Amino acid sequence: MQDNLVIVESPAKAKTIEKFLGKDFKVMSSYGHIRDLKKKEISINLDSLEPEYEIPDEKRKVVSELKSNAKKAKKVWLASDEDREGEAISWHLCEVLGLDEANTNRIVFHEITKKAILEAIEQPRRLDMNLANAQQARRVLDRLVGFNLSPILWRKVKPSLSAGRVQSVAVRLIVEREREIMAFTPEVYYRVTAVFLIDGNEIKAELDHRFSTHDEALAFLEKCKDATFTIADIQKKPLKRTPAPPFTTSTLQQEAARKLGFTVSQTMMVAQRLYENGHITYMRTDSVNLSSLCIGTAKEAIVGLYGEEYSKSRNYTTHSKGAQEAHEAIRPTYMDRQEIEGTSQEKRLYDLIWKRTAATQMADAELEKTTVNIDISGTTEQFIISGEVVKFDGFLKVYRESVGDDDNNEANDSATEGILPASMKQGDIINRKEVVATERYSQGPQRYTEASLVHKLEELGIGRPSTYAPTISTIQQREYVVKGDKKGEERTYTIDTLGAKKISTKTKKELTGNEKGKLLPTDIGTVVNDFLIEYFPDIMDYNFTANIEERFDSIAEGKEDWHKMLRDFYKRFEPTVDKTLHTRSEHKAGERLLGTDPVSGRPVSVKIGRYGPIVQIGSAEDTDKPRFAQLPKEFSIETITLDKAMELFQLPRTVGEYEGQEVVIGAGRFGPYVLHNGKYVSLPKKADPMSFTLEESIELIEGSRQAEKQRHIKVFDGEPKLEVMNGRYGPYLAFDGKNYRLPKSMHDKANDLTREECMKIIEKQK
């Protein structure tokens, strides 16, 4: 009989913990939740609002092994993560394995170190049903929303759509931002800078006023031709720069995006591995607190690396709404470990966490800021010169140690800027070299990145650390939002330069609005958003969503009954669902009338069709059937014009015949294509489908055939089908609907492989 059985939720965590516990302990993994609501049913009793759980088929084997080991063990220890999700996993284990909740040991820890695990074993607690119920309430409420809204969307917008509580609000933020950008009209202004010669140094200054017209800017330059420039005032101020607080889930996601280019889900995946391997504390937290142990070991590390004057111990307190997930910030488990073994991503993220934690326990950076005001004879405006000198780098030292690294932005942001000559004094007359007026445009709202969306959700109190990454992944998987690039537009601007005595004007071109990796709403996302705002304003309301989160917090703290909270919600929600289902609408959701077809006189509209956005000529009531054209990706149903829509009906066009078959040029959701003998080939990016010729089409068809031939290196007789294929990373095997890697040493002889050799490789990889 086994003395002790410890159950955790992940195999990697099990492996790390097993190293710290003796032979009397067996550590097993539940591989996450062992039971859940049924996938294809609402799985909630709508009278009592009690969830109806089941053990999914893929978990039956794990459950059976856990049951048999739990029976053999004298003591069972539940060691899932210390947040609501983890508590719910432990409660499900109690229920399914038949464990007595009152006597089963529940252990929690923020880090997977020997000390933390042994301390947890010394101080076990009992299951916290308040935490587990808060998670149950979230799961049930989100299921009620999803299972009731999705069928409405199928009927009113498009089949196979789905909606979620937090996801829908996240989509709303992105749609509203897009509309703000579309409505924004940039205002022109003129920024004036000057270069002065002081003791042989060229010093740059900026005017304290911006002009709104070109004439005003030119008039100012005229004044500067014969003006005298006098130093009116010199002010020196000491400045202190303090380090940012330790990482929470949200700030780690934002910094990893800014400095390492990680997506939000990538950050969480890498952080999870660092946690499970014992390198960092638990990665789902909204606390900035650091343990006294961390503060102590950080002090030792900093004094050892940089000296006593660089150390300054600090305690941080959490102010975020409903902070509850864990009780410590994300930090390294061992501050004396500046580097770790691991993948490149793990090393980079760990380095970011180590530096941030070390910086929080270091002295402020001390700077001196100098501001020089320059009077201009004949006008009230002044030029301002600003300079900053770092007197003591303090916490910036940790970032400056690694010049050239991705994370050196922080040091660069705060580095010496414009060191000014010491000889400058009030009353000095200084010489100008040139004065430049540059035409600029006011900046509109910026589209969200994954990281800035997380920041906004946190600011509004929507979601919690564990929900940010899945929310952002879900809205992209559902194709309500895409992460993509927005092409910029070219615009001209003028630069007027006053040299010795003459003003010269030149125009330059710049690209504006060119954005990469931003979150953009799709047509379907926009239509679903508008529909839900019209019929379910509560669900889409930011304050209502944040209030729901606060009620989950109250349940977790034992201040509110979870059944009552769900009843309150459902009492308001169910009548709205019923009313919306029975509402008849003259137009389909998202439909927009563009005008009239000049040829047939029938109405032209855009809407969401079964396979995405379409343009339609005519209506279902007409004697003649309506005509449809798929809307290409570069168009939006919100902005497409009648003229552009009518162009889509000029396709498909037949350009001739090849090999006895028609060659047709058409337009689909993914752009224009050539269709020949049932096969589609995309047109080159800059090709015009209206002028693309038969000769160009044949060239494209032949090129596609050639590329297809090169993909198939060798086909073997027999069943199941076995092929040696050529992929972007070299040859591979395709067998029975699956692909198998070909070892690099065999790439050169891929053509000569026998069926037997291929099957050996496949069996080995299976």
Short mmCIF file of N, CA and C in Angstrom, two decimals, residues 144-205:
data_model
loop_
_atom_site.label_atom_id
_atom_site.label_comp_id
_atom_site.label_asym_id
_atom_site.label_seq_id
_atom_site.Cartn_x
_atom_site.Cartn_y
_atom_site.Cartn_z
N LEU A 144 -24.74 29.44 -19.74
CA LEU A 144 -26.10 29.96 -19.97
C LEU A 144 -26.10 31.01 -21.09
N VAL A 145 -25.09 31.89 -21.05
CA VAL A 145 -24.99 32.93 -22.08
C VAL A 145 -24.70 32.31 -23.44
N GLY A 146 -23.69 31.47 -23.51
CA GLY A 146 -23.27 30.87 -24.78
C GLY A 146 -24.35 30.03 -25.42
N PHE A 147 -24.99 29.16 -24.62
CA PHE A 147 -25.98 28.23 -25.18
C PHE A 147 -27.30 28.91 -25.55
N ASN A 148 -27.56 30.08 -24.97
CA ASN A 148 -28.79 30.81 -25.33
C ASN A 148 -28.57 31.79 -26.48
N LEU A 149 -27.40 32.42 -26.51
CA LEU A 149 -27.15 33.41 -27.57
C LEU A 149 -26.80 32.77 -28.91
N SER A 150 -26.05 31.65 -28.86
CA SER A 150 -25.58 31.05 -30.12
C SER A 150 -26.72 30.68 -31.07
N PRO A 151 -27.80 29.98 -30.62
CA PRO A 151 -28.89 29.65 -31.55
C PRO A 151 -29.57 30.90 -32.14
N ILE A 152 -29.62 31.98 -31.35
CA ILE A 152 -30.21 33.23 -31.86
C ILE A 152 -29.35 33.76 -33.01
N LEU A 153 -28.03 33.70 -32.83
CA LEU A 153 -27.12 34.17 -33.89
C LEU A 153 -27.24 33.29 -35.14
N TRP A 154 -27.42 31.97 -34.94
CA TRP A 154 -27.57 31.07 -36.10
C TRP A 154 -28.79 31.49 -36.92
N ARG A 155 -29.86 31.83 -36.20
CA ARG A 155 -31.11 32.13 -36.89
C ARG A 155 -31.12 33.54 -37.49
N LYS A 156 -30.56 34.50 -36.74
CA LYS A 156 -30.69 35.90 -37.15
C LYS A 156 -29.50 36.43 -37.95
N VAL A 157 -28.32 35.78 -37.81
CA VAL A 157 -27.14 36.32 -38.52
C VAL A 157 -26.58 35.30 -39.50
N LYS A 158 -26.09 34.16 -39.00
CA LYS A 158 -25.43 33.18 -39.89
C LYS A 158 -25.26 31.88 -39.11
N PRO A 159 -25.45 30.73 -39.77
CA PRO A 159 -25.26 29.45 -39.06
C PRO A 159 -23.84 29.30 -38.48
N SER A 160 -23.75 28.45 -37.45
CA SER A 160 -22.46 28.08 -36.83
C SER A 160 -21.76 29.19 -36.06
N LEU A 161 -22.47 30.27 -35.74
CA LEU A 161 -21.84 31.33 -34.94
C LEU A 161 -22.00 31.01 -33.46
N SER A 162 -21.15 31.62 -32.63
CA SER A 162 -21.31 31.44 -31.19
C SER A 162 -20.96 32.73 -30.48
N ALA A 163 -21.43 32.86 -29.25
CA ALA A 163 -21.18 34.08 -28.48
C ALA A 163 -20.75 33.70 -27.07
N GLY A 164 -19.91 34.54 -26.49
CA GLY A 164 -19.47 34.34 -25.11
C GLY A 164 -19.56 35.65 -24.37
N ARG A 165 -19.66 35.58 -23.05
CA ARG A 165 -19.89 36.79 -22.25
C ARG A 165 -18.71 37.76 -22.33
N VAL A 166 -17.52 37.34 -21.91
CA VAL A 166 -16.36 38.24 -21.91
C VAL A 166 -15.87 38.48 -23.35
N GLN A 167 -15.92 37.42 -24.19
CA GLN A 167 -15.45 37.55 -25.57
C GLN A 167 -16.24 38.61 -26.33
N SER A 168 -17.56 38.64 -26.13
CA SER A 168 -18.40 39.60 -26.87
C SER A 168 -18.05 41.03 -26.50
N VAL A 169 -17.73 41.25 -25.23
CA VAL A 169 -17.36 42.60 -24.78
C VAL A 169 -15.99 42.98 -25.35
N ALA A 170 -15.08 42.00 -25.45
CA ALA A 170 -13.76 42.26 -26.04
C ALA A 170 -13.91 42.65 -27.52
N VAL A 171 -14.82 41.95 -28.23
CA VAL A 171 -15.07 42.29 -29.64
C VAL A 171 -15.66 43.69 -29.73
N ARG A 172 -16.54 44.04 -28.79
CA ARG A 172 -17.14 45.39 -28.81
C ARG A 172 -16.06 46.47 -28.73
N LEU A 173 -15.08 46.27 -27.86
CA LEU A 173 -13.99 47.24 -27.74
C LEU A 173 -13.27 47.45 -29.08
N ILE A 174 -13.02 46.33 -29.79
CA ILE A 174 -12.29 46.39 -31.05
C ILE A 174 -13.13 47.04 -32.15
N VAL A 175 -14.42 46.72 -32.19
CA VAL A 175 -15.32 47.31 -33.19
C VAL A 175 -15.45 48.82 -32.94
N GLU A 176 -15.62 49.20 -31.68
CA GLU A 176 -15.78 50.63 -31.37
C GLU A 176 -14.52 51.42 -31.71
N ARG A 177 -13.36 50.82 -31.44
CA ARG A 177 -12.10 51.49 -31.77
C ARG A 177 -11.97 51.68 -33.28
N GLU A 178 -12.37 50.66 -34.05
CA GLU A 178 -12.30 50.74 -35.52
C GLU A 178 -13.19 51.88 -36.02
N ARG A 179 -14.36 52.01 -35.42
CA ARG A 179 -15.28 53.07 -35.85
C ARG A 179 -14.76 54.46 -35.47
N GLU A 180 -14.10 54.54 -34.32
CA GLU A 180 -13.47 55.82 -33.93
C GLU A 180 -12.42 56.22 -34.96
N ILE A 181 -11.63 55.21 -35.41
CA ILE A 181 -10.57 55.48 -36.40
C ILE A 181 -11.19 55.93 -37.72
N MET A 182 -12.29 55.25 -38.14
CA MET A 182 -12.95 55.60 -39.41
C MET A 182 -13.54 57.02 -39.34
N ALA A 183 -14.02 57.40 -38.16
CA ALA A 183 -14.67 58.72 -38.02
C ALA A 183 -13.66 59.84 -37.81
N PHE A 184 -12.42 59.49 -37.53
CA PHE A 184 -11.41 60.50 -37.18
C PHE A 184 -10.93 61.27 -38.42
N THR A 185 -10.91 62.60 -38.31
CA THR A 185 -10.35 63.44 -39.38
C THR A 185 -9.12 64.13 -38.81
N PRO A 186 -7.94 63.84 -39.36
CA PRO A 186 -6.73 64.46 -38.79
C PRO A 186 -6.71 65.98 -39.01
N GLU A 187 -6.22 66.69 -38.01
CA GLU A 187 -6.08 68.14 -38.13
C GLU A 187 -4.62 68.47 -38.40
N VAL A 188 -4.42 69.46 -39.27
CA VAL A 188 -3.05 69.85 -39.64
C VAL A 188 -2.53 70.87 -38.64
N TYR A 189 -1.25 70.75 -38.27
CA TYR A 189 -0.59 71.79 -37.46
C TYR A 189 0.87 71.87 -37.91
N TYR A 190 1.54 72.93 -37.48
CA TYR A 190 2.94 73.13 -37.88
C TYR A 190 3.80 73.20 -36.63
N ARG A 191 4.77 72.29 -36.58
CA ARG A 191 5.68 72.20 -35.43
C ARG A 191 6.97 72.89 -35.83
N VAL A 192 7.49 73.75 -34.95
CA VAL A 192 8.70 74.52 -35.30
C VAL A 192 9.85 74.11 -34.39
N THR A 193 10.97 73.78 -35.00
CA THR A 193 12.20 73.46 -34.24
C THR A 193 13.32 74.37 -34.73
N ALA A 194 14.34 74.50 -33.92
CA ALA A 194 15.49 75.34 -34.32
C ALA A 194 16.78 74.67 -33.88
N VAL A 195 17.85 74.97 -34.59
CA VAL A 195 19.19 74.51 -34.19
C VAL A 195 20.01 75.76 -33.86
N PHE A 196 20.52 75.82 -32.61
CA PHE A 196 21.34 76.95 -32.17
C PHE A 196 22.79 76.50 -32.04
N LEU A 197 23.72 77.45 -32.27
CA LEU A 197 25.15 77.16 -32.13
C LEU A 197 25.60 77.75 -30.80
N ILE A 198 25.99 76.89 -29.86
CA ILE A 198 26.45 77.34 -28.54
C ILE A 198 27.79 76.67 -28.26
N ASP A 199 28.85 77.48 -28.15
CA ASP A 199 30.21 76.97 -27.90
C ASP A 199 30.59 75.87 -28.90
N GLY A 200 30.26 76.10 -30.15
CA GLY A 200 30.63 75.12 -31.20
C GLY A 200 29.74 73.89 -31.23
N ASN A 201 28.74 73.81 -30.32
CA ASN A 201 27.81 72.67 -30.31
C ASN A 201 26.51 73.05 -30.99
N GLU A 202 25.95 72.08 -31.72
CA GLU A 202 24.62 72.30 -32.30
C GLU A 202 23.57 71.79 -31.30
N ILE A 203 22.73 72.70 -30.82
CA ILE A 203 21.73 72.35 -29.81
C ILE A 203 20.33 72.53 -30.40
N LYS A 204 19.50 71.48 -30.25
CA LYS A 204 18.16 71.53 -30.83
C LYS A 204 17.14 72.04 -29.81
N ALA A 205 16.22 72.88 -30.30
CA ALA A 205 15.17 73.42 -29.43
C ALA A 205 13.83 73.31 -30.15
#
